[in-house]
C-alpha positions as YAML, in Angstrom:
chain: A
units: angstrom
residues:
- id: 1
  name: MET
  ca: [-20.59, 51.37, -110.60]
- id: 2
  name: THR
  ca: [-23.13, 50.69, -108.50]
- id: 3
  name: PHE
  ca: [-25.79, 47.67, -108.13]
- id: 4
  name: GLN
  ca: [-29.51, 48.84, -108.06]
- id: 5
  name: PHE
  ca: [-30.52, 46.19, -105.97]
- id: 6
  name: GLU
  ca: [-28.89, 45.00, -102.89]
- id: 7
  name: SER
  ca: [-29.47, 41.33, -103.39]
- id: 8
  name: LEU
  ca: [-30.59, 38.84, -106.03]
- id: 9
  name: ALA
  ca: [-34.11, 38.57, -103.95]
- id: 10
  name: ALA
  ca: [-34.67, 42.28, -103.88]
- id: 11
  name: PHE
  ca: [-33.97, 42.43, -107.87]
- id: 12
  name: LEU
  ca: [-36.25, 39.08, -108.17]
- id: 13
  name: ALA
  ca: [-39.38, 41.10, -106.54]
- id: 14
  name: MET
  ca: [-38.51, 44.44, -108.20]
- id: 15
  name: ASN
  ca: [-40.03, 46.75, -105.47]
- id: 16
  name: ASN
  ca: [-42.84, 44.46, -105.73]
- id: 17
  name: HIS
  ca: [-43.28, 44.83, -109.73]
- id: 18
  name: GLY
  ca: [-41.29, 41.37, -109.57]
- id: 19
  name: PRO
  ca: [-44.21, 39.10, -110.61]
- id: 20
  name: PHE
  ca: [-45.70, 41.27, -113.28]
- id: 21
  name: VAL
  ca: [-42.40, 42.03, -114.88]
- id: 22
  name: TRP
  ca: [-41.16, 37.91, -114.85]
- id: 23
  name: ALA
  ca: [-44.45, 36.76, -116.11]
- id: 24
  name: ALA
  ca: [-44.18, 39.23, -119.09]
- id: 25
  name: TYR
  ca: [-41.07, 38.07, -119.65]
- id: 26
  name: GLY
  ca: [-42.23, 34.46, -119.37]
- id: 27
  name: ILE
  ca: [-44.96, 35.06, -121.84]
- id: 28
  name: THR
  ca: [-42.72, 36.52, -124.34]
- id: 29
  name: LEU
  ca: [-40.57, 33.82, -124.29]
- id: 30
  name: VAL
  ca: [-42.93, 31.31, -124.53]
- id: 31
  name: VAL
  ca: [-44.67, 33.41, -127.69]
- id: 32
  name: LEU
  ca: [-40.78, 33.77, -129.80]
- id: 33
  name: ILE
  ca: [-40.52, 29.99, -128.95]
- id: 34
  name: THR
  ca: [-43.98, 28.97, -130.31]
- id: 35
  name: LEU
  ca: [-43.19, 31.41, -133.23]
- id: 36
  name: VAL
  ca: [-40.02, 29.59, -134.09]
- id: 37
  name: VAL
  ca: [-41.12, 25.98, -133.12]
- id: 38
  name: MET
  ca: [-44.41, 25.65, -134.84]
- id: 39
  name: PRO
  ca: [-43.67, 26.39, -138.20]
- id: 40
  name: VAL
  ca: [-40.76, 24.04, -138.12]
- id: 41
  name: LEU
  ca: [-43.16, 21.37, -136.88]
- id: 42
  name: GLN
  ca: [-45.88, 22.04, -139.54]
- id: 43
  name: THR
  ca: [-42.83, 21.81, -142.56]
- id: 44
  name: ARG
  ca: [-41.98, 18.49, -141.15]
- id: 45
  name: SER
  ca: [-45.17, 17.38, -140.81]
- id: 46
  name: PHE
  ca: [-45.90, 18.70, -144.71]
- id: 47
  name: PHE
  ca: [-43.10, 16.66, -145.91]
- id: 48
  name: ARG
  ca: [-43.85, 13.47, -144.19]
- id: 49
  name: ARG
  ca: [-47.25, 13.69, -145.84]
- id: 50
  name: GLN
  ca: [-46.27, 14.44, -149.06]
- id: 51
  name: ARG
  ca: [-43.95, 11.26, -149.12]
- id: 52
  name: ARG
  ca: [-46.82, 9.39, -147.83]
- id: 53
  name: LEU
  ca: [-48.95, 10.52, -150.70]
- id: 54
  name: GLN
  ca: [-45.65, 10.00, -153.19]
- id: 55
  name: ARG
  ca: [-45.43, 6.48, -151.98]
- id: 56
  name: LEU
  ca: [-49.00, 5.69, -152.35]
- id: 57
  name: ALA
  ca: [-49.38, 7.11, -155.82]
- id: 58
  name: GLU
  ca: [-46.28, 5.07, -156.78]
- id: 59
  name: LYS
  ca: [-48.16, 2.21, -155.11]
- id: 60
  name: GLN
  ca: [-51.15, 2.53, -157.50]
- id: 61
  name: THR
  ca: [-49.40, 3.07, -160.69]
- id: 62
  name: GLY
  ca: [-47.07, 0.26, -160.62]
- id: 63
  name: GLN
  ca: [-50.13, -1.81, -160.50]
...
């Protein structure tokens, strides 16, 4: 089995297509991470807000 590129630098350059390929990989990675992280952050924020509203409602009914 032979490797298609002579060196790591040639692999990263990908016959002068490297910047486009690696940019596409980078953008894809950023989008995938965003699609995972944003719902988690929104869920945490929602539950935090609900706990705060519940504490406020309990204070108002307790008075």
